[in-house]
Short mmCIF file of C-alpha atoms and ligand atoms in Angstrom, two decimals:
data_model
loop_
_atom_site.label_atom_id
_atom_site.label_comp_id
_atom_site.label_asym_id
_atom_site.label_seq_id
_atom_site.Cartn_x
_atom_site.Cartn_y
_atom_site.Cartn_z
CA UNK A 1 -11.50 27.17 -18.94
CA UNK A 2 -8.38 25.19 -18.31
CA UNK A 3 -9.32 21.49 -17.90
CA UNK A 4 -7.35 19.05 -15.34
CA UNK A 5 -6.90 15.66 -14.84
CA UNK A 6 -6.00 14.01 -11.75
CA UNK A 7 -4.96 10.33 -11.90
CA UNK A 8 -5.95 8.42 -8.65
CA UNK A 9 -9.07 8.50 -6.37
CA UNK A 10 -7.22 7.99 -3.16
CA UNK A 11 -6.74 10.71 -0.25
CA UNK A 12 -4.14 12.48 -2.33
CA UNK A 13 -6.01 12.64 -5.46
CA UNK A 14 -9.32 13.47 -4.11
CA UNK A 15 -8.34 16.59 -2.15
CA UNK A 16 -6.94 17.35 -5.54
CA UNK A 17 -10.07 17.57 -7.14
CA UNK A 18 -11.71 19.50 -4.47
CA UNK A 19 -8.95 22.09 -4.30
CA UNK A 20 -8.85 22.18 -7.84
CA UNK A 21 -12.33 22.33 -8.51
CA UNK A 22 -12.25 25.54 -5.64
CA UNK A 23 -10.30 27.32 -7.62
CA UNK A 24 -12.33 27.26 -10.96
CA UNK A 25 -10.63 24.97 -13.01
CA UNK A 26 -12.51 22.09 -15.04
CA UNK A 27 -11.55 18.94 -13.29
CA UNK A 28 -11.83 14.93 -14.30
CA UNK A 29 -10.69 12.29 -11.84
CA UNK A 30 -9.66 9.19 -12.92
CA UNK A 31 -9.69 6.20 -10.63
CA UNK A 32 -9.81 2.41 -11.02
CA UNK A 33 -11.28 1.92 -7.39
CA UNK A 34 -15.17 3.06 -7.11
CA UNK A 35 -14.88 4.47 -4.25
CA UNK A 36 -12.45 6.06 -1.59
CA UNK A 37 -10.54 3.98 0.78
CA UNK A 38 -10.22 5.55 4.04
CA UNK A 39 -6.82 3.66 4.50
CA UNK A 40 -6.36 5.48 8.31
CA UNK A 41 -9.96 3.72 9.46
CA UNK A 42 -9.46 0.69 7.43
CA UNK A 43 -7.34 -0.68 10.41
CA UNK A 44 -10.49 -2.04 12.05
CA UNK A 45 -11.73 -4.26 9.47
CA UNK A 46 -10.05 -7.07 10.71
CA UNK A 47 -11.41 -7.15 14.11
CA UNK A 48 -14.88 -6.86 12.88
CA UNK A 49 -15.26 -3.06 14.52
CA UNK A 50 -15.70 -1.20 11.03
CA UNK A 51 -17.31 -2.91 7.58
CA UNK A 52 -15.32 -2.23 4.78
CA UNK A 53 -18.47 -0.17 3.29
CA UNK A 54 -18.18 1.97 6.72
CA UNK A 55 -14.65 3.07 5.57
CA UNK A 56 -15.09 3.89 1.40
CA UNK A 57 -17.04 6.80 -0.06
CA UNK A 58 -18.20 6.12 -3.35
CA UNK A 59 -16.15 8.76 -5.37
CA UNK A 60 -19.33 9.27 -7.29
CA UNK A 61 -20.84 10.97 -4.23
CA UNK A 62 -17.86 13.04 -3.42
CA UNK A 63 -17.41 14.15 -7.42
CA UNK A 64 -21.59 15.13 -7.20
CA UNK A 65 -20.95 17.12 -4.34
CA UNK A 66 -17.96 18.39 -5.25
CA UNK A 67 -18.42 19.19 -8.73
CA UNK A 68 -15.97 16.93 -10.78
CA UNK A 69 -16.22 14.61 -13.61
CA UNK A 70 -15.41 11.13 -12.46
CA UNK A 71 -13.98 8.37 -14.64
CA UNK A 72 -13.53 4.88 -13.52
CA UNK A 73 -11.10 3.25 -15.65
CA UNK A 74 -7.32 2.04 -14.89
CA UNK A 75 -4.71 4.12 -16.26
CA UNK A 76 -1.91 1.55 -18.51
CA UNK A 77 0.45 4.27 -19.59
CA UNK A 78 1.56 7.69 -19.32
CA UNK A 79 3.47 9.72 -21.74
CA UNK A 80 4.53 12.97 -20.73
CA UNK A 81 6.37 14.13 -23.43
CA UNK A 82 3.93 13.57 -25.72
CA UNK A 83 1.44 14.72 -23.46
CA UNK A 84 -0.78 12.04 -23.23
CA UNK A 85 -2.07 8.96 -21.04
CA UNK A 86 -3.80 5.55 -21.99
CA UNK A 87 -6.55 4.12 -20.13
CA UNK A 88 -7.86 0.29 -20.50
CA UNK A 89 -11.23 1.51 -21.76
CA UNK A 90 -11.11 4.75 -22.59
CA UNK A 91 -7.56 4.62 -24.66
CA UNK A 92 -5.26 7.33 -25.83
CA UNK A 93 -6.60 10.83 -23.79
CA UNK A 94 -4.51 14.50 -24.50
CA UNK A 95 -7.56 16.28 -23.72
CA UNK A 96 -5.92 18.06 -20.81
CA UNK A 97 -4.08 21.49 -20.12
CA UNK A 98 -2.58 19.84 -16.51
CA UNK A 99 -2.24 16.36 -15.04
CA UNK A 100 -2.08 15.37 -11.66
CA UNK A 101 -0.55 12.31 -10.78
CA UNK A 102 -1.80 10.76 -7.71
CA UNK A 103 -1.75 6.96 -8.24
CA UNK A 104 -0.29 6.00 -4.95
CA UNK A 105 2.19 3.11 -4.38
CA UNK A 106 3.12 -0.43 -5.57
CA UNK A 107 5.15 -2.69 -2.79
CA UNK A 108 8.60 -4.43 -2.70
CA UNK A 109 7.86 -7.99 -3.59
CA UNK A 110 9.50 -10.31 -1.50
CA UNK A 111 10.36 -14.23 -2.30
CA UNK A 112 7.07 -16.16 -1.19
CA UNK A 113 5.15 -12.68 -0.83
CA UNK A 114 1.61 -14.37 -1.78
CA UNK A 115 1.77 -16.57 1.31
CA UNK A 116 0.77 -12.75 2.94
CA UNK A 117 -1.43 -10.54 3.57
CA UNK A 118 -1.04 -6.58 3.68
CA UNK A 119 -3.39 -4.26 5.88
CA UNK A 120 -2.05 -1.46 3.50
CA UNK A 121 -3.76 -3.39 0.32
CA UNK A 122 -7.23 -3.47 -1.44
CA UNK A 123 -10.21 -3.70 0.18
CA UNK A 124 -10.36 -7.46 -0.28
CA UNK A 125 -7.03 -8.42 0.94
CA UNK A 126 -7.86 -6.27 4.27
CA UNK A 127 -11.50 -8.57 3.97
CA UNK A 128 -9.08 -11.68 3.53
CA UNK A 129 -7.53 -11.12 7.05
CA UNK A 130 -10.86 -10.28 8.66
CA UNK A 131 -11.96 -13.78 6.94
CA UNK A 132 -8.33 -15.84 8.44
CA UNK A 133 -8.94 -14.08 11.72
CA UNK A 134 -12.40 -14.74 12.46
CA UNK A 135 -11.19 -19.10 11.16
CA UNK A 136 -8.52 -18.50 14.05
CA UNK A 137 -10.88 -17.22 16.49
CA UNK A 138 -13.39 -19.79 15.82
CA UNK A 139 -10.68 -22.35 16.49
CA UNK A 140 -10.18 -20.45 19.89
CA UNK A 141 -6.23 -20.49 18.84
CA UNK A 142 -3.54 -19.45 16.59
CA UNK A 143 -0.20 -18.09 15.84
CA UNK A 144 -0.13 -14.66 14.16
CA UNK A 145 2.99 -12.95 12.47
CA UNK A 146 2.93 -9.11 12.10
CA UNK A 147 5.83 -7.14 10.20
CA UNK A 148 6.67 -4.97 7.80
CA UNK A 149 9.73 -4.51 5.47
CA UNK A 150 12.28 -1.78 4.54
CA UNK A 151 13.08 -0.06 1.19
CA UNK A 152 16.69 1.66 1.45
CA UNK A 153 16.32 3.35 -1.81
CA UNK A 154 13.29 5.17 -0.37
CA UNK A 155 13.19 5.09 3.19
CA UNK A 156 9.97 7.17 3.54
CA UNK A 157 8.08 4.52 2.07
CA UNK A 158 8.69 2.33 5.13
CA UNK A 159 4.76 1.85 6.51
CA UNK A 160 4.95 0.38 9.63
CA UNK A 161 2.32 2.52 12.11
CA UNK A 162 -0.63 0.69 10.85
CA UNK A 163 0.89 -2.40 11.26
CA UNK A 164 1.39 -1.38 14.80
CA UNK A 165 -2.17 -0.61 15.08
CA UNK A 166 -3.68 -3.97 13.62
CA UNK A 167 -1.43 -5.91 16.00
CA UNK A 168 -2.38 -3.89 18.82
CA UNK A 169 -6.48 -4.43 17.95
CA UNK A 170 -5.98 -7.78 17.32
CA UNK A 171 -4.45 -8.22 21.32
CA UNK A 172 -7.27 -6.62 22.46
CA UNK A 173 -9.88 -8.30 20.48
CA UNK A 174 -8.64 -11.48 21.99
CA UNK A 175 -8.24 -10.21 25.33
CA UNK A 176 -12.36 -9.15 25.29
CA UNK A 177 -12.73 -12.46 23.98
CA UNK A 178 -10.76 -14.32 26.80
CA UNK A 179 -8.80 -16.27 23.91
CA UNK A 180 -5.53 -13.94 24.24
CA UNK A 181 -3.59 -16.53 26.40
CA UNK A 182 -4.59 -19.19 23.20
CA UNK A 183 -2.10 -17.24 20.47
CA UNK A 184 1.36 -16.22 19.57
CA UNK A 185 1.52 -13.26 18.70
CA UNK A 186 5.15 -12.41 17.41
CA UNK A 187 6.09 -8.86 15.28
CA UNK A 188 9.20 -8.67 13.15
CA UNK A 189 11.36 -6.31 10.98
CA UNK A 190 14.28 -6.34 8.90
CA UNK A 191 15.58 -3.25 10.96
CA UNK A 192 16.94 -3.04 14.59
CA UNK A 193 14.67 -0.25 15.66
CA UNK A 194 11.69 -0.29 13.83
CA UNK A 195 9.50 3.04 14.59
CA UNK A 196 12.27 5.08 15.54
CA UNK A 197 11.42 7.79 12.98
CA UNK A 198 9.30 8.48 16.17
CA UNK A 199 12.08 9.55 18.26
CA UNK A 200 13.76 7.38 21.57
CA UNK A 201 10.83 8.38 23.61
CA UNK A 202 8.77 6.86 21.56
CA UNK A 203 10.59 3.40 21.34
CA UNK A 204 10.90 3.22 25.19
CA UNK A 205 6.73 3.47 25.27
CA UNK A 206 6.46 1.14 22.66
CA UNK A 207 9.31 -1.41 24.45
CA UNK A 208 6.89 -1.45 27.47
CA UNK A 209 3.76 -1.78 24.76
CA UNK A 210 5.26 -5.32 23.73
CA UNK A 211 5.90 -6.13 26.84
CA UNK A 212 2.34 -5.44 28.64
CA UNK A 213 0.89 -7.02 25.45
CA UNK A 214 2.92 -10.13 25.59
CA UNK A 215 4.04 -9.81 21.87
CA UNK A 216 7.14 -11.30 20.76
CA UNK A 217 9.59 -9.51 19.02
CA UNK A 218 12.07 -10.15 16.33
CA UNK A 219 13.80 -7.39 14.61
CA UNK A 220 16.98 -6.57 12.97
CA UNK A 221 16.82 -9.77 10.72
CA UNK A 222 16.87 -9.57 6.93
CA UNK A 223 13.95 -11.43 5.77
CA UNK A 224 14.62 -14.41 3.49
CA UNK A 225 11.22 -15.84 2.40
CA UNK A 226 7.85 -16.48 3.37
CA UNK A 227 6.33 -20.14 2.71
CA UNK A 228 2.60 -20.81 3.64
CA UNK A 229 3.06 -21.24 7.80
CA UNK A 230 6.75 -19.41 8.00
CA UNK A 231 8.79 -16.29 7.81
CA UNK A 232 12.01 -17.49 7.05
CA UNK A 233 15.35 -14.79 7.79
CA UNK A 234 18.55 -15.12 6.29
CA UNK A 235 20.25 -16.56 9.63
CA UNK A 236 17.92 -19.38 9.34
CA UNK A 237 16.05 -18.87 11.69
CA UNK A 238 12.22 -18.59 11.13
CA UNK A 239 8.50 -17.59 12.83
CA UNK A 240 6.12 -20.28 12.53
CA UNK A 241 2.60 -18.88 12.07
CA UNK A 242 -0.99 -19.48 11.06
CA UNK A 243 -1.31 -15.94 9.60
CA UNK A 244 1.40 -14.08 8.20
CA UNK A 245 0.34 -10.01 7.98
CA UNK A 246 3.37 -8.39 6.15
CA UNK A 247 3.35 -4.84 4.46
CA UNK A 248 6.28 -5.09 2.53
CA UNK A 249 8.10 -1.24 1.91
CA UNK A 250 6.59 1.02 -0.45
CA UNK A 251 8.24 0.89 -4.53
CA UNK A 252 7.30 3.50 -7.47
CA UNK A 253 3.39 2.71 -9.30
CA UNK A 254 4.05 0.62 -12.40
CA UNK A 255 2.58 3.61 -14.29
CA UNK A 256 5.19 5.86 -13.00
CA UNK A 257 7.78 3.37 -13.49
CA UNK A 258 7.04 2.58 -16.97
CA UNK A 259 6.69 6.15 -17.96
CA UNK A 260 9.26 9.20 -19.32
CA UNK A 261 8.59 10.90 -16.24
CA UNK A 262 11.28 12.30 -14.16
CA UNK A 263 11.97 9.83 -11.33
CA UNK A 264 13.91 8.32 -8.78
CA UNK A 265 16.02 5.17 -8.46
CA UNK A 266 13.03 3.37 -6.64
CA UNK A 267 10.69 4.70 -9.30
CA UNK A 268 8.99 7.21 -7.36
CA UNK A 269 8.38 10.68 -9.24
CA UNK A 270 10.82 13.43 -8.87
CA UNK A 271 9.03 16.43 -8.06
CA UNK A 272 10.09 20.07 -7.07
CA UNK A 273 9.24 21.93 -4.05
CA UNK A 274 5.79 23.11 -5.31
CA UNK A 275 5.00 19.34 -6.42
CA UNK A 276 5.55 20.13 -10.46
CA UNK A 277 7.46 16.58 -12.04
CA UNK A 278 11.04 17.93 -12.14
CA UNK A 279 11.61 19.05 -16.10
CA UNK A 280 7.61 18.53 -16.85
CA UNK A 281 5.95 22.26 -17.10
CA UNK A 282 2.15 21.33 -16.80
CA UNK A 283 2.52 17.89 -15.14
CA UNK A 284 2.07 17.60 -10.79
CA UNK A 285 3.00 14.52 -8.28
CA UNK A 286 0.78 14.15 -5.23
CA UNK A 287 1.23 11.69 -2.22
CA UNK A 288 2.83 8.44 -2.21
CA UNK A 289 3.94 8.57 -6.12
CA UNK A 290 6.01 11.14 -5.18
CA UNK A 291 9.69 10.85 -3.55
CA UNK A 292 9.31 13.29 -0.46
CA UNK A 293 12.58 15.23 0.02
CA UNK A 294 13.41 16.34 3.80
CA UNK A 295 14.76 15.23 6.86
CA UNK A 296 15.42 11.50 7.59
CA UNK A 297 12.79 10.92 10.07
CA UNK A 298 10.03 11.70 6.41
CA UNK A 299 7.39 9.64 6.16
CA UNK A 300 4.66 9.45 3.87
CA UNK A 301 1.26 10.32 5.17
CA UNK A 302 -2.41 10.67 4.05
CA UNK A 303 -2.16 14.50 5.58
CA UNK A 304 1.09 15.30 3.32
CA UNK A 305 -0.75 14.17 0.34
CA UNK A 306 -3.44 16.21 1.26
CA UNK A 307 -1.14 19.38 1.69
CA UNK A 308 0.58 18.31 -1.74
CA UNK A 309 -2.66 18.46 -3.11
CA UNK A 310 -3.65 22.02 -1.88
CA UNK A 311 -0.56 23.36 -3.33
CA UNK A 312 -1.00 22.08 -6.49
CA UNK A 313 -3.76 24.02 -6.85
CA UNK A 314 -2.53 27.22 -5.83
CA UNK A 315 0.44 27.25 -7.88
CA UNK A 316 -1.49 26.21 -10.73
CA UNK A 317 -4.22 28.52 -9.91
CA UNK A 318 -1.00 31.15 -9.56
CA UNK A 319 0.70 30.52 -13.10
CA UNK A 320 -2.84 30.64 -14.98
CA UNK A 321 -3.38 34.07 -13.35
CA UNK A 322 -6.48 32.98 -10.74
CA UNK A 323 -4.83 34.70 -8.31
CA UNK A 324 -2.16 36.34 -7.02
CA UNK A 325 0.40 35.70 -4.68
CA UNK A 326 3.62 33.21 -4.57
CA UNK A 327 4.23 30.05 -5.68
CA UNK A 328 3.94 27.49 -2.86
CA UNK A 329 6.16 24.46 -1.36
CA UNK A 330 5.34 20.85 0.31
CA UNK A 331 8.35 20.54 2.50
CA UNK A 332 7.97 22.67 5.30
CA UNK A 333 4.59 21.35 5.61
CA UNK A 334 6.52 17.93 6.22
CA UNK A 335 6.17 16.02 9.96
CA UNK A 336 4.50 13.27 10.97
CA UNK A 337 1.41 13.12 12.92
CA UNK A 338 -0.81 10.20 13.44
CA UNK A 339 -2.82 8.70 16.16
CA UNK A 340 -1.63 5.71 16.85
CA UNK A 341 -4.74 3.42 18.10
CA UNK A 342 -4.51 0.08 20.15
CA UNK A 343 -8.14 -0.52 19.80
CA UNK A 344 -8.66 0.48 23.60
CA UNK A 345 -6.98 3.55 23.03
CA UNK A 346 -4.62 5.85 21.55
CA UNK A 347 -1.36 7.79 21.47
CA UNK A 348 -0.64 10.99 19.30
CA UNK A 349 2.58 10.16 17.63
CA UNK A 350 4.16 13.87 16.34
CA UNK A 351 7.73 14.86 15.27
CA UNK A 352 9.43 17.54 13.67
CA UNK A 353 12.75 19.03 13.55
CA UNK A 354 12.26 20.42 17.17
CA UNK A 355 10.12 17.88 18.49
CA UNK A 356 9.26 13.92 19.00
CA UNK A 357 6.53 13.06 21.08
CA UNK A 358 4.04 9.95 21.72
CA UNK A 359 1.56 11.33 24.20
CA UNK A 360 -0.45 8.57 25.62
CA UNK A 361 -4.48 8.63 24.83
CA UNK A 362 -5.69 5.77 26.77
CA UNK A 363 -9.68 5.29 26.02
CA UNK A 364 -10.20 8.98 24.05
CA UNK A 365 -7.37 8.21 21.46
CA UNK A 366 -9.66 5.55 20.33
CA UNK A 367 -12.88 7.74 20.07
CA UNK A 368 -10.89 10.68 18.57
CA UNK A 369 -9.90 8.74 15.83
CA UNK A 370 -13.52 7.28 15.28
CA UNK A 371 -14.50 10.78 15.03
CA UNK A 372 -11.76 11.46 12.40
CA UNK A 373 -13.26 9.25 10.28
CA UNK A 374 -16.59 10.85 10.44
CA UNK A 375 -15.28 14.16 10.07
CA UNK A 376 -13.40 12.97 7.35
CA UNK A 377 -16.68 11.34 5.47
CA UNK A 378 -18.43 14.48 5.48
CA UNK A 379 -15.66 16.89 5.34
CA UNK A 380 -15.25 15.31 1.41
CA UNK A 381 -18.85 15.44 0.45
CA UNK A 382 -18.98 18.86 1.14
CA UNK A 383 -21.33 18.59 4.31
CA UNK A 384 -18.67 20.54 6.66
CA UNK A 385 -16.02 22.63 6.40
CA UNK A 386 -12.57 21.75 6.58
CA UNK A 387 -10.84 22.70 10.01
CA UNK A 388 -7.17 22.38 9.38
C1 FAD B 1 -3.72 0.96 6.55
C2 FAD B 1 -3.18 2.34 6.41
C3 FAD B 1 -3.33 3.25 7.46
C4 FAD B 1 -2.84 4.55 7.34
N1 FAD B 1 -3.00 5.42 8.38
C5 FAD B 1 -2.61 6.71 8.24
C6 FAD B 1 -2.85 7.65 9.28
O1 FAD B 1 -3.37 7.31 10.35
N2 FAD B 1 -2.48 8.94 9.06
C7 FAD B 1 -1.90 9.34 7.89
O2 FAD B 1 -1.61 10.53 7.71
N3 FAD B 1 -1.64 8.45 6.88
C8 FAD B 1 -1.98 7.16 7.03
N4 FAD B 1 -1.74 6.26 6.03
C9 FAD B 1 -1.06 6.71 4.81
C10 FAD B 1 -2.04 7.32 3.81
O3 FAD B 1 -3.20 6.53 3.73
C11 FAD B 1 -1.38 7.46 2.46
O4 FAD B 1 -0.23 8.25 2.59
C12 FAD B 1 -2.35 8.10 1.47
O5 FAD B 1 -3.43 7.21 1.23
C13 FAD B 1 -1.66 8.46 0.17
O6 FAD B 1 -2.61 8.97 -0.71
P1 FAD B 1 -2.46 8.79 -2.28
O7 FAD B 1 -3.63 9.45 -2.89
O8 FAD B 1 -1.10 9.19 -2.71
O9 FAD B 1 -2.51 7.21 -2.50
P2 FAD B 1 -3.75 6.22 -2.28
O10 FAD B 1 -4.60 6.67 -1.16
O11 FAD B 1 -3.13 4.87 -2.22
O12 FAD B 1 -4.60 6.36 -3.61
C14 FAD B 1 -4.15 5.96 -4.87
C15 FAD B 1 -5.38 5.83 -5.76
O13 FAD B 1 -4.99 5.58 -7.10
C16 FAD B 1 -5.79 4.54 -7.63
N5 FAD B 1 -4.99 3.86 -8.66
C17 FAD B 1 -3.89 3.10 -8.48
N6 FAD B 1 -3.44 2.65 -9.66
C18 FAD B 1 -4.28 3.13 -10.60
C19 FAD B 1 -4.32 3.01 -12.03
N7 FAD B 1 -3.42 2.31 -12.72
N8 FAD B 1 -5.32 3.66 -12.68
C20 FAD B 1 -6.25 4.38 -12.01
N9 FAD B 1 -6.25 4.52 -10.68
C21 FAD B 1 -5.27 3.91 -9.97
C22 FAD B 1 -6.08 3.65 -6.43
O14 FAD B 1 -7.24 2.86 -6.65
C23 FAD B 1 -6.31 4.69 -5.34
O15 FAD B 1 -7.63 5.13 -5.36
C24 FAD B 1 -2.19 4.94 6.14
C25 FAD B 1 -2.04 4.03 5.09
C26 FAD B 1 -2.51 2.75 5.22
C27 FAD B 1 -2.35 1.81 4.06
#
């Protein structure tokens, strides 16, 4: 039996397993994380709604259920030519026929970066905030900075909707607790019209978002540094705050970087249409390693990486001879969907080539997302079947 290895126990990597795994292959997952972060749920660890355990599966669980050897181990290198990876522990491995990469992304690192804090990072910088917001709220005041950064060798990378949606919880967490009036709450972003991979409709709702929510806004300003209580741009000007949460733009994994691999300029991995590393025979990208080719509104999203995943599968299941049928491609599986919640609520942001909608989901947005994330859970330990 052919044996696989998939690098990265995130969403991408994990669906890769399963769908591997489904079609009869011998599958090992290697992860450095323990567990699964549920990075679309994460969003309400820092109000206190969610505990970090309530949005990680142990990949143990899912790999039982599933099927697949787990490994938990970093991975240092990766050597495609010579068909081989290193891992911290476990060393030199070349006991594989494929390999999946799936190890996610590194950020941009901006001048004075450590004087932030990402909600798009590990589980304990995501606990950090929760810790610096509950200080604030015992203080009954504060000023909080939210923003995120560009990358204009990889525009795709740009994450800004959670951002959006940890601002918007944090309003209404201080509106139930009557301290909303007591903080500053300012956004800011190096370009003039941040979100408008979303479409003009979508801007005008979220224009009249800010301004219901009270939230300052400062965009189209190249960001200089950040210092301990500042974001400073490069006009000079600056946000004072007591809590700066910045997800700087998405840049290639160090692994990737480092390796022969075929990649782009910003280090992400150049793959074809059916997710094989461009000039690698037996070697796949999933999720946000990968550059996504397509139209400019592309984003990367947990549900594309899932999709990338999927195909892999197939077309590996197709050139060993599993099955029959054609080879199959990630971009015209390409748009973005995502419910965009506010912590009272919701909207459904969608766009393709035809189409760019945010439909408004006051109260139910909120609970349809919740029951994503249950879905979700048991969806990956096998408990229910998938529905899309
Ligand atoms: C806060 C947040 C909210 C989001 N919300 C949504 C949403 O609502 N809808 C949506 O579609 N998408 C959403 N996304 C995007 C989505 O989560 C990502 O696109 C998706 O997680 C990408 O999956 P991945 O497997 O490529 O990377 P990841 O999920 O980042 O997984 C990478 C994995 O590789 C492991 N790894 C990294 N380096 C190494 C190493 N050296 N050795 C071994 N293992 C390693 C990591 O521990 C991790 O387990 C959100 C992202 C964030 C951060």
């Amino acid at each position: 039996m052919k044996k696989i290895t998939v690098l990265g126990g995130g969403i991408g990597g994990v669906e890769t397993a399963i769908a591997l795994k489904k079609e009869g292959f011998d599958v090992e997952l290697i992860s450095d994380r323990d567990s699964l972060l549920v990075y679309p749920i994460s969003i309400w660890v820092p109000t206190g709604e969610k505990s970090i355990n309530e949005v990680r599966i142990p990949l143990k669980e899912i790999a039982n259920a599933r099927g697949f050897k787990l490994t938990i181990d970093r991975v240092t290198q990766i050597k495609g030519k010579e068909n081989s990876f290193f891992l911290e522990k476990g060393g030199k491995r070349t006991d594989f026929d494929y390999l999946v990469v799936a190890l996610g992304q590194s950020k941009l690192k901006h001048k004075g970066i450590e004087n932030t804090l990402s909600v798009c990072g590990s589980p304990d910088e995501i606990l950090q905030i929760k810790e610096k917001i509950d200080k604030l709220v015992k203080n009954k005041e504060g000023k909080i900075a939210f923003g995120f950064g560009g990358n204009p060798k990889a525009p795709e990378a740009v994450r800004g909707g959670p951002v959006f949606e940890v601002m918007f919880n944090v309003h209404n967490y201080l509106k139930k607790l009557g301290l909303r009036k007591n903080f500053e709450i300012t956004f800011f972003a190096p370009m003039p019209k941040p979100g408008a991979r979303l479409g003009e409709k979508a801007l005008k709702m979220m224009d009249m978002m800010f301004k219901n929510m009270g939230i300052n806004r400062i965009t189209g300003k190249k960001i200089k540094e950040f210092t301990e209580n500042s974001v400073i741009f490069e006009d000079g000007s600056s946000i004072e705050a007591d809590l700066i949460v910045f997800t700087p733009a998405g840049d290639g994994h160090p692994v990737v970087k480092n390796s022969d691999l075929t990649k782009t300029e910003a280090g992400f991995l150049k793959i074809e249409d059916t997710c094989q590393v461009a000039g690698f025979d037996n070697i796949y990208g999933v999720g946000d390693s990968a550059s996504i080719e397509g139209p400019d509104w592309r984003a990367k999203q947990g549900h594309l990486a899932e999709v990338m995943g999927r195909i892999t599968a197939h077309n590996i299941a197709v050139k060993e001879g599993k099955k029959s049928g054609a080879l199959q491609g990630y971009k015209e599986h390409i748009n973005i969907m995502c419910l965009m919640d506010t912590g009272n609520g919701g909207a459904l942001a969608y766009r393709t080539d035809s189409k760019a909608m945010l439909i408004p989901l006051p109260v139910v947005g909120h609970w349809m997302k919740k029951a994503w994330g249950i879905y979700y859970r048991l969806n990956k330990l096998g408990k229910i079947p998938r529905l899309i």
